[in-house]
Short mmCIF file of C-alpha atoms in Angstrom, two decimals:
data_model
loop_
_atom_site.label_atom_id
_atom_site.label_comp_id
_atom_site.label_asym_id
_atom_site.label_seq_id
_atom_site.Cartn_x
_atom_site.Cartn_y
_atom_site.Cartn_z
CA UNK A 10 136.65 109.55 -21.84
CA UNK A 11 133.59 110.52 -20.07
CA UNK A 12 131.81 107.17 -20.67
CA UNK A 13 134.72 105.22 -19.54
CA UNK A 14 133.16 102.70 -17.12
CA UNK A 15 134.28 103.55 -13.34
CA UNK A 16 135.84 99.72 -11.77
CA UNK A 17 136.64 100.18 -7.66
CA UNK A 18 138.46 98.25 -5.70
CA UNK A 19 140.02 97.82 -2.50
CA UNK A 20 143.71 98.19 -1.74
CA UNK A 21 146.19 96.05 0.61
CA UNK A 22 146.29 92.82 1.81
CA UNK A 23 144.78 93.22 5.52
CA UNK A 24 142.40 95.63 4.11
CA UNK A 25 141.31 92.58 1.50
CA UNK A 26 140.72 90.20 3.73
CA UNK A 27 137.78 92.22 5.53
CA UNK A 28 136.60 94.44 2.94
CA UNK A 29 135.52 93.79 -0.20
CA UNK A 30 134.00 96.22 -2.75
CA UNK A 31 131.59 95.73 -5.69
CA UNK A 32 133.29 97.07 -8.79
CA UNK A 33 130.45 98.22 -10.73
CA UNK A 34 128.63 100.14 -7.92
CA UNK A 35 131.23 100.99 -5.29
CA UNK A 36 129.53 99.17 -2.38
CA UNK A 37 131.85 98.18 0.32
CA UNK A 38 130.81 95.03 1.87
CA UNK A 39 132.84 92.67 4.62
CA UNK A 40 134.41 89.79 3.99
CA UNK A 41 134.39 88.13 7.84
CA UNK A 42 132.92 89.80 10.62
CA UNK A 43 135.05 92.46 12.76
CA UNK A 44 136.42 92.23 16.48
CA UNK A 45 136.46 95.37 18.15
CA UNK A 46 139.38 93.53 21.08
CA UNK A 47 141.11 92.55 18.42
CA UNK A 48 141.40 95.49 16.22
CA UNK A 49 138.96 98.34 16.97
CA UNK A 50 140.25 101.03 14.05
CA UNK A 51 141.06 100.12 10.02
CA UNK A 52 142.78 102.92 7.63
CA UNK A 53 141.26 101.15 4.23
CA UNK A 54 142.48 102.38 0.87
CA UNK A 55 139.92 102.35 -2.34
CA UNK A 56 140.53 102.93 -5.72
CA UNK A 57 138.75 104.01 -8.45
CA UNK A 58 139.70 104.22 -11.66
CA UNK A 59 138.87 104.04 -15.61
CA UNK A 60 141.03 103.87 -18.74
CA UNK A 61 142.61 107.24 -17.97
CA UNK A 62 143.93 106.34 -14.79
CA UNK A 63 143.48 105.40 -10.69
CA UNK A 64 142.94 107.60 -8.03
CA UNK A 65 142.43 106.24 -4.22
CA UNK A 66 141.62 107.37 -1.22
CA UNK A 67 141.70 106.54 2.50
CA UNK A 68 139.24 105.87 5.05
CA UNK A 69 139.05 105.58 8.53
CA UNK A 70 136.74 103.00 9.41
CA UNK A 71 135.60 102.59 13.55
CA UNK A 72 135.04 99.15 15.06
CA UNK A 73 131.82 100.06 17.19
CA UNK A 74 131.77 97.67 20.74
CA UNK A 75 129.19 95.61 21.78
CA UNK A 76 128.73 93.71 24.38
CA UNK A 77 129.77 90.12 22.72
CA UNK A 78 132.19 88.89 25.47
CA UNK A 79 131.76 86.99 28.56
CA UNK A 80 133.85 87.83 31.96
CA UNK A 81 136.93 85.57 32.63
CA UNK A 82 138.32 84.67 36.39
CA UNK A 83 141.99 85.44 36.51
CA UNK A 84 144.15 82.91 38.68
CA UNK A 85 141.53 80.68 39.51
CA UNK A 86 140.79 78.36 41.03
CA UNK A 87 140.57 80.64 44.41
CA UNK A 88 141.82 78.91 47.62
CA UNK A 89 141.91 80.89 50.91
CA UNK A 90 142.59 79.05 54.64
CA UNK A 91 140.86 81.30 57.35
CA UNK A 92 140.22 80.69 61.63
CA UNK A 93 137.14 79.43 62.65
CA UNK A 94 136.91 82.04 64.97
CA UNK A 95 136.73 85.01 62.04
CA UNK A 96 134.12 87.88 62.94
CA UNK A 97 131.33 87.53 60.82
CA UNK A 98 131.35 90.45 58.80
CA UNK A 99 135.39 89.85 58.24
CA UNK A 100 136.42 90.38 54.43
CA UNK A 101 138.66 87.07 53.62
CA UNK A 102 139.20 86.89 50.10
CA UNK A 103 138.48 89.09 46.80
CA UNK A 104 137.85 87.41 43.65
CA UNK A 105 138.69 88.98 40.02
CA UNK A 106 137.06 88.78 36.32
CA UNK A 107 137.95 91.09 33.59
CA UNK A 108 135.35 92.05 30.11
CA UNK A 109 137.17 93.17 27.51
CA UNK A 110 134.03 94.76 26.67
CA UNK A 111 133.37 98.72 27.16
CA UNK A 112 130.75 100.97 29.09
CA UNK A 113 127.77 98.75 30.45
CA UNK A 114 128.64 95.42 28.52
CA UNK A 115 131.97 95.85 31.06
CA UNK A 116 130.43 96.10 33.69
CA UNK A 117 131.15 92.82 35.90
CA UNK A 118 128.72 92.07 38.25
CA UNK A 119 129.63 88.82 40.77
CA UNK A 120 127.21 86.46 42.62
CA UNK A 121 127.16 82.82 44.25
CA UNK A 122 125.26 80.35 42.24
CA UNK A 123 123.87 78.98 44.42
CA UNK A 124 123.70 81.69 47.51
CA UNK A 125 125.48 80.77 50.88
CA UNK A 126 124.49 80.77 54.07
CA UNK A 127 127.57 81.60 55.37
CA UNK A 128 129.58 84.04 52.75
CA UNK A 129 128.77 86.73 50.74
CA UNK A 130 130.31 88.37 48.23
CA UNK A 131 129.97 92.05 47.07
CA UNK A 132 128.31 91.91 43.74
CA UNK A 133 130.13 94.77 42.49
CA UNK A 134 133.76 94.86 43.72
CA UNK A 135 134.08 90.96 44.15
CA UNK A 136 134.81 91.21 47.90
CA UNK A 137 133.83 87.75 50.35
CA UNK A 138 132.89 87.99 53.79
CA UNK A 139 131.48 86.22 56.32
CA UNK A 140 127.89 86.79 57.34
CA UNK A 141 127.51 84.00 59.69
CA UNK A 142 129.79 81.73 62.64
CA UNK A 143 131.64 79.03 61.59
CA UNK A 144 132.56 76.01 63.43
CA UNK A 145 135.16 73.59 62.39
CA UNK A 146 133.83 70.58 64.31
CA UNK A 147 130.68 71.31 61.83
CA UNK A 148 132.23 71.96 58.62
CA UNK A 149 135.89 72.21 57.56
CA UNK A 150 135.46 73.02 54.29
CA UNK A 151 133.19 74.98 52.23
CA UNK A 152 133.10 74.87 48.14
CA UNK A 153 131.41 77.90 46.59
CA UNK A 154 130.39 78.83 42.79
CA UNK A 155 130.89 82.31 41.86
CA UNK A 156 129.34 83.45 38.63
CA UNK A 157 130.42 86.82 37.18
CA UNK A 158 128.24 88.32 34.49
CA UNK A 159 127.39 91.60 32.92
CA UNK A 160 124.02 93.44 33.96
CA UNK A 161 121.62 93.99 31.09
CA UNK A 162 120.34 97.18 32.40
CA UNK A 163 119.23 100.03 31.46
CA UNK A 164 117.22 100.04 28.13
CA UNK A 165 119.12 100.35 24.96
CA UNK A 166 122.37 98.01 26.61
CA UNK A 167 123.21 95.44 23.37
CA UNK A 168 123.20 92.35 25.04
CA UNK A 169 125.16 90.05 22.29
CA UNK A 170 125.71 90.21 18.57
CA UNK A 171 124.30 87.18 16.73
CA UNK A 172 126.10 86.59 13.75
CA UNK A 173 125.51 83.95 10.93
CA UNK A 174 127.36 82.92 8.34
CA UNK A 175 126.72 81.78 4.15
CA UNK A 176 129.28 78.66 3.50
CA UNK A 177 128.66 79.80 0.02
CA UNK A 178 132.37 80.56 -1.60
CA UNK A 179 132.52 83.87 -3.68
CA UNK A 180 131.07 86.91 -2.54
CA UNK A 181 128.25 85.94 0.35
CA UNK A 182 124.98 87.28 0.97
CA UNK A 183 123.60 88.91 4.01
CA UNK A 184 121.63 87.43 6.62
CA UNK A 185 118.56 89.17 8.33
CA UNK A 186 117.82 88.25 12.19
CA UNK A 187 114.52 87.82 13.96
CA UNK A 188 113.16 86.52 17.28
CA UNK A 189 111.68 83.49 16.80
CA UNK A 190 109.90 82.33 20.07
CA UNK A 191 111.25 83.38 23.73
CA UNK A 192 111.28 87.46 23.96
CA UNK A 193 108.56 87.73 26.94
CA UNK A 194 106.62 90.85 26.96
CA UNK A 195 109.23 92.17 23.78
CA UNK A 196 111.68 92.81 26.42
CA UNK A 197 114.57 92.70 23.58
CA UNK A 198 114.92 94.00 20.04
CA UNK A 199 116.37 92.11 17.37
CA UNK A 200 118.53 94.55 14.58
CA UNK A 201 117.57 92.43 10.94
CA UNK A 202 120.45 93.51 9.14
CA UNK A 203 123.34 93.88 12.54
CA UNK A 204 121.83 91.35 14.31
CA UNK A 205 122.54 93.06 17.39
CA UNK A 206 120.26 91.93 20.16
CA UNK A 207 119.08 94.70 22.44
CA UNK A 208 117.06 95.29 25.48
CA UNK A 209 113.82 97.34 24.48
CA UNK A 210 112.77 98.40 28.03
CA UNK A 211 114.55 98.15 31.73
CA UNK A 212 114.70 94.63 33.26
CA UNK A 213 113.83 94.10 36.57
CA UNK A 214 115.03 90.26 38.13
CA UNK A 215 112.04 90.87 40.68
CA UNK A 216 109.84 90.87 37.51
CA UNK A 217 108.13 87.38 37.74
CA UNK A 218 107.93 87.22 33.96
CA UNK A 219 112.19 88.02 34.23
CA UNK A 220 113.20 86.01 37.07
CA UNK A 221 113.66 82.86 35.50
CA UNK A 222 115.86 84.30 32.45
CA UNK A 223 115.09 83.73 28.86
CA UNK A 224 115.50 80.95 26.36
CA UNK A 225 115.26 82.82 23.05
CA UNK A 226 114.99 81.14 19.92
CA UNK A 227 116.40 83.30 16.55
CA UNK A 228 116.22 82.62 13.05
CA UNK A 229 119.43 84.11 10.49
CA UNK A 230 117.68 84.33 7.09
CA UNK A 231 119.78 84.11 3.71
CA UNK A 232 118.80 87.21 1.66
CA UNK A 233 118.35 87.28 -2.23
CA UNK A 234 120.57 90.24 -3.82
CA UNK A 235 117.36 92.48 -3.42
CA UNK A 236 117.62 92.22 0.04
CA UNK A 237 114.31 89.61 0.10
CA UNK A 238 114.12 86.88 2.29
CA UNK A 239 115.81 83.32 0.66
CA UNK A 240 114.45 79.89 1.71
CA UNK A 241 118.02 79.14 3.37
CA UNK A 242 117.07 79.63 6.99
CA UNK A 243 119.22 78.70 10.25
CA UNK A 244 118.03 78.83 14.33
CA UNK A 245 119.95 78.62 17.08
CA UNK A 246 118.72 79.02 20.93
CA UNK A 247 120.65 80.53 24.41
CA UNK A 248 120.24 81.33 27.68
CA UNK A 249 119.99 85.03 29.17
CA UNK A 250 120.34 84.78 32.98
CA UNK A 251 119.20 87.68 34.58
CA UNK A 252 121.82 88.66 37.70
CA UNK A 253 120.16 90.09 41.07
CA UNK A 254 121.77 93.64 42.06
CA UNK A 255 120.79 95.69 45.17
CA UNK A 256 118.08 97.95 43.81
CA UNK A 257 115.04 97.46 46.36
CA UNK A 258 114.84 98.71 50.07
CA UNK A 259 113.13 96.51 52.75
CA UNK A 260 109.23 96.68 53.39
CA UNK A 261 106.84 95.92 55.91
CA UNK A 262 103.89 95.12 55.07
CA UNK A 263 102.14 97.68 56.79
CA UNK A 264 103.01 101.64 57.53
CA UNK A 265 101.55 101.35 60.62
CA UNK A 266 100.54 98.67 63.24
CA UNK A 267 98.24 99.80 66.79
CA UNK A 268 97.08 97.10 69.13
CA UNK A 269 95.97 97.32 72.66
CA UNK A 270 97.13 94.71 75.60
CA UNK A 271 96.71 94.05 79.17
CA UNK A 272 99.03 96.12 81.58
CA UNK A 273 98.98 92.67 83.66
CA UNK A 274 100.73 90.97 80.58
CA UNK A 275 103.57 88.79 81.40
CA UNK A 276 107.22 89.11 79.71
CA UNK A 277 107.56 87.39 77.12
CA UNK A 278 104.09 87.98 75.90
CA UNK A 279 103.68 88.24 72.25
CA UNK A 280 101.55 91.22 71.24
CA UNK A 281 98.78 89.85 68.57
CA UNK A 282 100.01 91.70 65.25
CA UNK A 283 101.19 90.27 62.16
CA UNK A 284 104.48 92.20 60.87
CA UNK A 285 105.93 91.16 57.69
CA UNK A 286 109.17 92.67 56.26
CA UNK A 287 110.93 91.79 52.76
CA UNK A 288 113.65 92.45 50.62
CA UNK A 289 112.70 91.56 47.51
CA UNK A 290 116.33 91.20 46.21
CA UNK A 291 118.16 87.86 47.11
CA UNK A 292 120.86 86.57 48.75
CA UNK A 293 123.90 88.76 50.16
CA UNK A 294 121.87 91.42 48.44
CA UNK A 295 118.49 91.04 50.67
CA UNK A 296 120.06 91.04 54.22
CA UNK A 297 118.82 93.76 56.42
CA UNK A 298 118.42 94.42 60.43
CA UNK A 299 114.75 95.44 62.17
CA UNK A 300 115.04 97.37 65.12
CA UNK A 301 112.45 99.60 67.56
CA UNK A 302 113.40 103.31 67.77
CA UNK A 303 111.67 105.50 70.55
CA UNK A 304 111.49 106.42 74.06
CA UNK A 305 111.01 103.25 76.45
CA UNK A 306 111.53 101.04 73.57
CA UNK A 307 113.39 98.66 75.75
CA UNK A 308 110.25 97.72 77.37
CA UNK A 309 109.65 95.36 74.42
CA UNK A 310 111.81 93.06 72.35
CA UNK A 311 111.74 91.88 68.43
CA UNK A 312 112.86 88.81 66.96
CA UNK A 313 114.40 88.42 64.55
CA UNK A 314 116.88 91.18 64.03
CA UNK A 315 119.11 89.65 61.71
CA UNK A 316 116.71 88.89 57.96
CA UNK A 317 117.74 87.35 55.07
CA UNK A 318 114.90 87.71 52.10
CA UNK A 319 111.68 87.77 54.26
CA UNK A 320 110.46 87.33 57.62
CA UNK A 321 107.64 87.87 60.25
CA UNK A 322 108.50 89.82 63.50
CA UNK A 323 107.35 89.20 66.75
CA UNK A 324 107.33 91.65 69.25
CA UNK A 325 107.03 90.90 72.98
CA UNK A 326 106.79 92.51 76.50
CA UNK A 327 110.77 92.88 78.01
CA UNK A 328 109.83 94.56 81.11
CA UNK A 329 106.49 94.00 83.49
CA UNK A 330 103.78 96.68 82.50
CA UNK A 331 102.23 99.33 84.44
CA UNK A 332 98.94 100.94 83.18
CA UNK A 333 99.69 104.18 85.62
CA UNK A 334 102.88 104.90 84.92
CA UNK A 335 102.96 104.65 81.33
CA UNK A 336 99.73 104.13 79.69
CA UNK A 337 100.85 104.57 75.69
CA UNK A 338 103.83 103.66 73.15
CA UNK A 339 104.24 104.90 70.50
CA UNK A 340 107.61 103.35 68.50
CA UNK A 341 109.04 103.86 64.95
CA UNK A 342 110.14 100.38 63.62
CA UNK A 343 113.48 100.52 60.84
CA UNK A 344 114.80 98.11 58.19
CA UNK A 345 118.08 99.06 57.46
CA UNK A 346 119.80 97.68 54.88
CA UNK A 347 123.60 98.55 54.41
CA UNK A 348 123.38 100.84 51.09
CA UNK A 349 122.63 104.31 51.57
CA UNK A 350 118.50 105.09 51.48
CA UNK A 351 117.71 101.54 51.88
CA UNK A 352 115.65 101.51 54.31
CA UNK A 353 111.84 100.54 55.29
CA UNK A 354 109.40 102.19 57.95
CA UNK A 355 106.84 101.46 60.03
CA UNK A 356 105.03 103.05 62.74
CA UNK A 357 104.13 100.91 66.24
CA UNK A 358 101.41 101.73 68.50
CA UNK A 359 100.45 100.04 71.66
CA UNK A 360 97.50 101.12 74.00
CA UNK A 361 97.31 99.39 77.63
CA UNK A 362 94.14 98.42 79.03
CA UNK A 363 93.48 99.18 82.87
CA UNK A 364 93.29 96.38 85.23
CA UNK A 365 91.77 96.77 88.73
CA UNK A 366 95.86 95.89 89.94
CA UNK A 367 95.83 98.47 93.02
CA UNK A 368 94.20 98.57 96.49
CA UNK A 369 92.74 101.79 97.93
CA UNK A 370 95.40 103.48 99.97
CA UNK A 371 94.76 105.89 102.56
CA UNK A 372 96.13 109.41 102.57
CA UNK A 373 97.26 108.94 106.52
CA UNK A 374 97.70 104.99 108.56
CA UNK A 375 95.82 106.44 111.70
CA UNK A 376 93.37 110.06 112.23
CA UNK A 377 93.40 111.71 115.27
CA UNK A 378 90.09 114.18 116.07
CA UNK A 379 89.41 115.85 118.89
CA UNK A 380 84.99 116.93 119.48
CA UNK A 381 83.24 118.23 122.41
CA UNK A 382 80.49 116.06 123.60
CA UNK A 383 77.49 117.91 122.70
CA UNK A 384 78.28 118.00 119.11
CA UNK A 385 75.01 117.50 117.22
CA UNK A 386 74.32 114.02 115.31
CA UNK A 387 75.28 114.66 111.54
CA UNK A 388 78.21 116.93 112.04
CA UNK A 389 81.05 116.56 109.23
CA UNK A 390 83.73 115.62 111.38
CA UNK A 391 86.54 113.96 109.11
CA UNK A 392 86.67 113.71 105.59
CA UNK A 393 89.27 110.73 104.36
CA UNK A 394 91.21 110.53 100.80
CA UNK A 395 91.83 107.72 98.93
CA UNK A 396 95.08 107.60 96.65
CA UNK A 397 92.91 106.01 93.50
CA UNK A 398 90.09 107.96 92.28
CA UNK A 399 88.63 104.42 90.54
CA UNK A 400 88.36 103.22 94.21
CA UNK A 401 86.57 106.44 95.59
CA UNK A 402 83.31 105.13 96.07
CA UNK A 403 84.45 102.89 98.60
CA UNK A 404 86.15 105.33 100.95
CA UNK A 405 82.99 107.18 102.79
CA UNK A 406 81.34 104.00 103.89
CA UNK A 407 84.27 102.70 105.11
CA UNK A 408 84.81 105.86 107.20
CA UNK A 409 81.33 105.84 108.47
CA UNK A 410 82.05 102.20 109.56
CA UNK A 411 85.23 102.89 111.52
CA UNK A 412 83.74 105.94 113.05
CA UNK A 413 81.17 104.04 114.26
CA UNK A 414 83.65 101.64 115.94
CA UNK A 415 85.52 104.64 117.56
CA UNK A 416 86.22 104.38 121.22
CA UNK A 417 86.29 107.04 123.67
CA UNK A 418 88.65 108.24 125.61
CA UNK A 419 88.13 111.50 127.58
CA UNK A 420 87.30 114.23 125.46
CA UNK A 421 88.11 113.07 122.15
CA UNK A 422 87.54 110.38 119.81
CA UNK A 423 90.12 107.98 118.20
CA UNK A 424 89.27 106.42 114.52
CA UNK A 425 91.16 103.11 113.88
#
């Protein structure tokens, strides 16, 4: 009859122990949360039915992933024997963790905890190499922790599910989610009902208020059957580390540098400027080389070439200086990091003073003239060059001087 009372159900046995439907209103509840790597797709049967008869139908119900697994090492622990004579730079060893997670929460990212001084490892493909000599007599062993975990960028990435559950028996209630100290600047989002914990905006590790991590505090609420907030509350607190990648390019501190130094400056003289580069990443992630770029750029050195993180540069003379030959350098000074377009930029100029490092030089060693006798006092006879026009204003009385000192010898007169 029309006014038969409608009573729904759920059919099946695996389909019962996850679902469970109200039989008066038809709302399909679950019994125990769901495991997308465990079973990611359900083909649930309902029925409805009244005093005439039943009538089901199927649905196809979609485990949605999120990002609720950590990475596992596979055949660990990692042992590797290598020569103490390895290049640095060698690959020796790749290490391997699997997320049975999908898209971003997959995504395995691998770093030493705490960095090396001597290894690195590739944060995305797991690869170790050396970055520095080794020397047995030194060390003949080294023990290193490598931690693989999943980046939390970009916005919008779930970072976990928080799940709670009511130890009632019988049908149990749901639990709503908040934040309840720990989420700096709002960073993550907090679903009530899901409890699926989300990042709001991008996180950046060189973000002082990120690079320490998180310790978030949340609160699962026991809700009334009109969805209102019980007086049954639970907390629980973690950890969110936040993993370095390779997303910043060297700097200097400057764009350009100019300074201005004695020509007579000895080698090894450091030129007075302050040059600071930085990577702002760390670790395997923050090494870089400097180098000088431009014509005669070997008449000056840097040190270091080789950075880790951050350094000051020195540059000094290489070769001895010479006002008159060269008088101005102009160089272009490169961080280069090895991932494409990182790289920093700087422009060098250095201006040489003019020191009085050069005697006058005659254009001949000895003049030979030839005048009659009667030649009237005051007559130009010679006129003398001097190779440096700073020294000039010494050449015509020193002419005068030797003329007057001339001898004579038959006709002529000899200058000396």
């Amino acid at each position: 009859m029309d006014n038969d009372p409608l009573v729904f159900g759920v059919v099946g046995e695996e389909a019962s122990r996850f679902f469970a439907v109200e039989s008066v209103t038809g709302v399909v509840w679950l019994r125990q949360p769901l495991d997308r790597e465990t079973k990611s797709e359900f083909t649930v049967e309902f029925s409805v039915s009244d005093s005439q008869g039943v009538i089901k139908g199927t649905v196809n119900i979609q485990v949605g992933d999120v990002n609720d697994n950590a990475p596992r090492f596979h055949n660990q622990p990692y042992s590797v024997r290598i020569p103490e004579n390895t290049p640095v730079g060698t690959p020796i060893f790749i290490v391997n963790a699997t997320d049975p997670d999908q898209g971003a929460g997959g995504s395995v990212l691998y770093s030493f905890q705490p960095p090396s001084n001597f290894f690195a490892i590739d944060s995305g493909r797991g690869i170790v190499s050396v970055i520095r000599e080794l020397d047995y007599e030194v060390t003949q062993a080294y023990q290193l922790q490598v931690n693989a975990t999943v980046s939390l960028t970009p916005a919008g990435t779930t970072v976990r599910m928080i799940t709670a559950i009511d130890q009632d028996k019988g049908r149990p209630r749901g639990i709503g989610y908040t934040i309840v100290s720990g989420n700096t600047n709002s960073i993550f989002a907090l679903d009530y009902i899901s409890g699926a914990l989300t990042l709001n905006g991008p996180l950046d590790r060189e973000n002082p208020f990120y690079s320490a991590g998180f310790i978030l505090t949340v609160k699962g609420t026991e809700l009334n059957d009109d969805r209102t907030p019980s007086n049954a509350t639970v907390t629980t607190t973690f950890n969110i580390l936040v993993i370095d990648i390779n997303d910043n390019a060297p700097e200097f501190n400057s764009s350009e540098y100019s300074v201005a130094i004695p020509e007579l400056a000895q080698v090894g003289f450091a030129l007075p400027l302050f040059i600071q580069v930085q990577d702002k990443d760390e670790g395997p992630n923050s090494i870089f080389e400097v180098y000088l770029v431009g014509n005669n750029s070997n008449h000056f050195i840097i040190s270091p070439t080789s950075i880790q993180g951050k350094a000051d540069i020195r540059v000094r003379v290489a070769v001895p200086l010479d006002f008159e030959t060269i008088p101005r350098y102009e160089f272009s000074l490169f961080a280069n990091e090895s991932v494409p377009d990182h790289v920093g930029f700087a422009r060098v100029k250095i201006n040489l003073i003019n020191e009085n490092d050069n005697r006058p030089i005659f254009s001949k060693a000895l003049y030979n003239i030839s005048l009659f006798e009667n030649t009237t006092v005051g007559t130009t006879i010679l006129q003398v060059h001097v190779s440096r026009s700073i020294l000039a204003l010494f050449a015509k009385p020193l002419a005068h001087t030797w003329l007057r000192g001339a001898r004579h010898q038959g006709m002529g007169w000899e200058t000396q």
